[in-house]
Short mmCIF file of C-alpha atoms in Angstrom, two decimals:
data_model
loop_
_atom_site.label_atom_id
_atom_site.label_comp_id
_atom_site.label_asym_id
_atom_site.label_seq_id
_atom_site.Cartn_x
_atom_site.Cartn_y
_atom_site.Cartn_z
CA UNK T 1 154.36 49.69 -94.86
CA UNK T 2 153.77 47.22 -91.82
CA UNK T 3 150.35 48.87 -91.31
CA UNK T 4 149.40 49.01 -95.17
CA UNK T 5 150.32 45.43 -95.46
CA UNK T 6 149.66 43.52 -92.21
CA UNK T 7 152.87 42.65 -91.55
CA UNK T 8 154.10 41.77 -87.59
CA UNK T 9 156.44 44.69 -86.39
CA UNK T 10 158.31 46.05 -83.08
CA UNK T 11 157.71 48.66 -81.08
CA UNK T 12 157.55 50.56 -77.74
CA UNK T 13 154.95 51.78 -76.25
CA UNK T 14 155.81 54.14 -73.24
CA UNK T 15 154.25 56.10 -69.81
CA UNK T 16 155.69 59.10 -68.18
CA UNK T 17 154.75 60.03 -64.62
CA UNK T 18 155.21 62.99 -63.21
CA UNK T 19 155.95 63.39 -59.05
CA UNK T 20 152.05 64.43 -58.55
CA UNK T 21 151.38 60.81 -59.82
CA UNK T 22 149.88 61.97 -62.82
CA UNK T 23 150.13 60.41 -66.55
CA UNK T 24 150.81 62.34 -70.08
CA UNK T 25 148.44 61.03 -72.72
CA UNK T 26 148.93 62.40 -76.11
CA UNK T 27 146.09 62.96 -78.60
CA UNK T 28 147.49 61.74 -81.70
CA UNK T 29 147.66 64.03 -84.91
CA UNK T 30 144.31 64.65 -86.97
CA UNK T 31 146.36 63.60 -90.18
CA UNK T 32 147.73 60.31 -88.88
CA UNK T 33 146.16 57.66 -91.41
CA UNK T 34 145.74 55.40 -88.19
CA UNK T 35 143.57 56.60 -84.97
CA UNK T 36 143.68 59.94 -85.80
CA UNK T 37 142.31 62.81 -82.82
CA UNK T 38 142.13 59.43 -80.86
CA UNK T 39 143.89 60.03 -77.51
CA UNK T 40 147.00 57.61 -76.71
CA UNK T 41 149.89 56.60 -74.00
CA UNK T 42 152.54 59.32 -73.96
CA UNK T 43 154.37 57.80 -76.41
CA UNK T 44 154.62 55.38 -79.18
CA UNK T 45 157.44 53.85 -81.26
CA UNK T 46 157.76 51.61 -84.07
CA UNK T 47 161.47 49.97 -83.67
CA UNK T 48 163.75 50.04 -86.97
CA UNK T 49 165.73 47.63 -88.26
CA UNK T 50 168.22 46.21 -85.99
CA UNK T 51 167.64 48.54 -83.40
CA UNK T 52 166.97 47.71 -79.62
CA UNK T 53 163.69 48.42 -78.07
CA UNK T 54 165.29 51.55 -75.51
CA UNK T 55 166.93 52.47 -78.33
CA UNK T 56 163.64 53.17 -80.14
CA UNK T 57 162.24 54.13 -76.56
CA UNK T 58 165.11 56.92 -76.23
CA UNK T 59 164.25 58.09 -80.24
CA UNK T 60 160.34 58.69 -79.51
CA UNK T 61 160.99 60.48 -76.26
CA UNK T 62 163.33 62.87 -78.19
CA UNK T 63 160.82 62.60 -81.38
CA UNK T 64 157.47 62.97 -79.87
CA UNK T 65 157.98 64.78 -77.05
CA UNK T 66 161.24 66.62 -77.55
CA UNK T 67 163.25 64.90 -74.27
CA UNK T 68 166.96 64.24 -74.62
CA UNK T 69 167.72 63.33 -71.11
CA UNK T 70 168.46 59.95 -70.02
CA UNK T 71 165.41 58.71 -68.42
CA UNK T 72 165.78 54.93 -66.91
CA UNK T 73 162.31 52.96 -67.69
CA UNK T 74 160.69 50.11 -65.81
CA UNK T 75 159.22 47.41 -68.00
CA UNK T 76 155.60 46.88 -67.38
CA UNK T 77 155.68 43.78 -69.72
CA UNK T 78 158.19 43.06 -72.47
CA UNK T 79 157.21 40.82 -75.73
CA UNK T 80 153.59 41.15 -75.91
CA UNK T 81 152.21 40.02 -78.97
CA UNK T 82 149.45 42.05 -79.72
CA UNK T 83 146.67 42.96 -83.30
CA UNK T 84 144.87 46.03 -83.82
CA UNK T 85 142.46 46.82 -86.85
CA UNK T 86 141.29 50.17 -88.40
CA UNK T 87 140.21 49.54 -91.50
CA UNK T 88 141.87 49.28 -94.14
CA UNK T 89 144.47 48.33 -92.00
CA UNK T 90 146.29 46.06 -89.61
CA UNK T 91 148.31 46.23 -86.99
CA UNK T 92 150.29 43.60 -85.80
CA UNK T 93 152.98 43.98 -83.56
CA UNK T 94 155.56 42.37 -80.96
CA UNK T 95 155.45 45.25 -77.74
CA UNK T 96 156.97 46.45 -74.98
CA UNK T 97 155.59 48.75 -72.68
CA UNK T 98 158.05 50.90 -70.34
CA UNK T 99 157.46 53.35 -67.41
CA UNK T 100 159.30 56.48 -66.57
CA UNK T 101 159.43 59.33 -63.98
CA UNK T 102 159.52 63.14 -65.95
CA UNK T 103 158.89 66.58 -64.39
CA UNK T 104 160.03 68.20 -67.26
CA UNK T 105 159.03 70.34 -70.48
CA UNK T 106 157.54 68.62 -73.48
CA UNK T 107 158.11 70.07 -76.61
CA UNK T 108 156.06 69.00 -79.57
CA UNK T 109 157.45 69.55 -83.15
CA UNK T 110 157.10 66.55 -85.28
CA UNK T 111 153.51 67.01 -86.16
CA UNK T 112 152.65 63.52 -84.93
CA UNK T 113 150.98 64.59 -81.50
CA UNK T 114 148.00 67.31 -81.74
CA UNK T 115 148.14 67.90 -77.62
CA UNK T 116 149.30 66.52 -75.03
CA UNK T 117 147.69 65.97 -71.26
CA UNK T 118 148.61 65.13 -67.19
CA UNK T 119 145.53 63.16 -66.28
CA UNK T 120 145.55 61.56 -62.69
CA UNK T 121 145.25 57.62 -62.80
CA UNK T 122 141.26 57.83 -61.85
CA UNK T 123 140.90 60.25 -64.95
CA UNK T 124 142.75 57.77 -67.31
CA UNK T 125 140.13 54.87 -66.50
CA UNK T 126 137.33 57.61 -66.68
CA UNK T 127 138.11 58.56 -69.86
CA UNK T 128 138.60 54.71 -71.19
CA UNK T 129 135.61 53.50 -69.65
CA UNK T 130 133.42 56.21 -70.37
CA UNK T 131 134.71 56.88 -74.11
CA UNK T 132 136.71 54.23 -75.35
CA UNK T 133 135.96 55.26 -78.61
CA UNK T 134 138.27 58.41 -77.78
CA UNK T 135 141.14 56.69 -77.09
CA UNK T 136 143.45 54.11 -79.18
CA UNK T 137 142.80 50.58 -78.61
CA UNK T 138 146.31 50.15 -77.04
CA UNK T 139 145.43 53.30 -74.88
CA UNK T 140 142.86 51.03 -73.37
CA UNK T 141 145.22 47.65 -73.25
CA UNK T 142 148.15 48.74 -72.37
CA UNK T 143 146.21 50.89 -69.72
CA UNK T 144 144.96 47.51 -67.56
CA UNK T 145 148.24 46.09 -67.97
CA UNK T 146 149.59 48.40 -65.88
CA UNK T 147 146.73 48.73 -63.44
CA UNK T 148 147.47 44.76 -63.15
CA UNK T 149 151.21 45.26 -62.53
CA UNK T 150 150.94 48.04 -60.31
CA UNK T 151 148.95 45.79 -58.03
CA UNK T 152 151.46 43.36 -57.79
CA UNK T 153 153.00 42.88 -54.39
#
């Protein structure tokens, strides 16, 4: 409904890295109504009612990619205000983006994700630079945002 009708809505956005220092990017379902086949962070959450962003965070890790272990996220940046358009819709939302560490199996089974990927850092701006038209829009943002806070001293 919030992306049929334009309205503002929460969610999480999410990166897991693995101890080689790679990223998972998921390429998002060819059936989603919204960016579909387009490649994406590792996961993505829109957060229900009343519930708290790691809540949501916790719900797409076990969702999407099938983990139920406690992972403990970093926030990259936490009440972003951000729009994105695909015709005929619009997304608004408010967004937090989190980091975790994962080594383990991913298990896809809610049809949302087509594949899923480790792609070193380098890779990640390859792709988005070269093809941007491959990748979600918030692939791309969210993508500098953490290049900028990983610089940080």
């Amino acid at each position: 409904v919030a992306y049929r009708d334009g309205l503002p809505h929460r969610s999480i956005h999410g990166l897991l890295r693995n101890s080689a220092g790679e990223f998972l990017l998921q390429q998002r379902s060819f059936s989603k109504q919204t960016w579909p086949g387009k490649w994406d962070l590792s996961l993505g959450e829109t957060v229900r009612g009343n519930e708290e962003f790691e809540a949501a965070l916790k719900r797409g890790l076990e969702e999407e990619l099938g983990i139920e272990k406690p992972l403990y996220p970093t926030s990259i940046y936490a009440y972003h205000y951000h729009e994105y358009r695909y015709p005929p819709f619009k997304v608004y939302g408010v967004i937090c983006l989190y980091m975790m560490k994962y080594d383990g199996a991913i298990t896809l089974s809610d049809g949302e994700v087509a594949q899923t990927a480790w792609k070193k850092p380098a890779e990640i701006t390859q792709l988005i630079v070269s093809h941007p038209e491959l990748c979600t829009p918030w692939l791309v943002n969210d993508w500098q945002y953490f290049l900028q806070w990983q610089s940080k001293p």
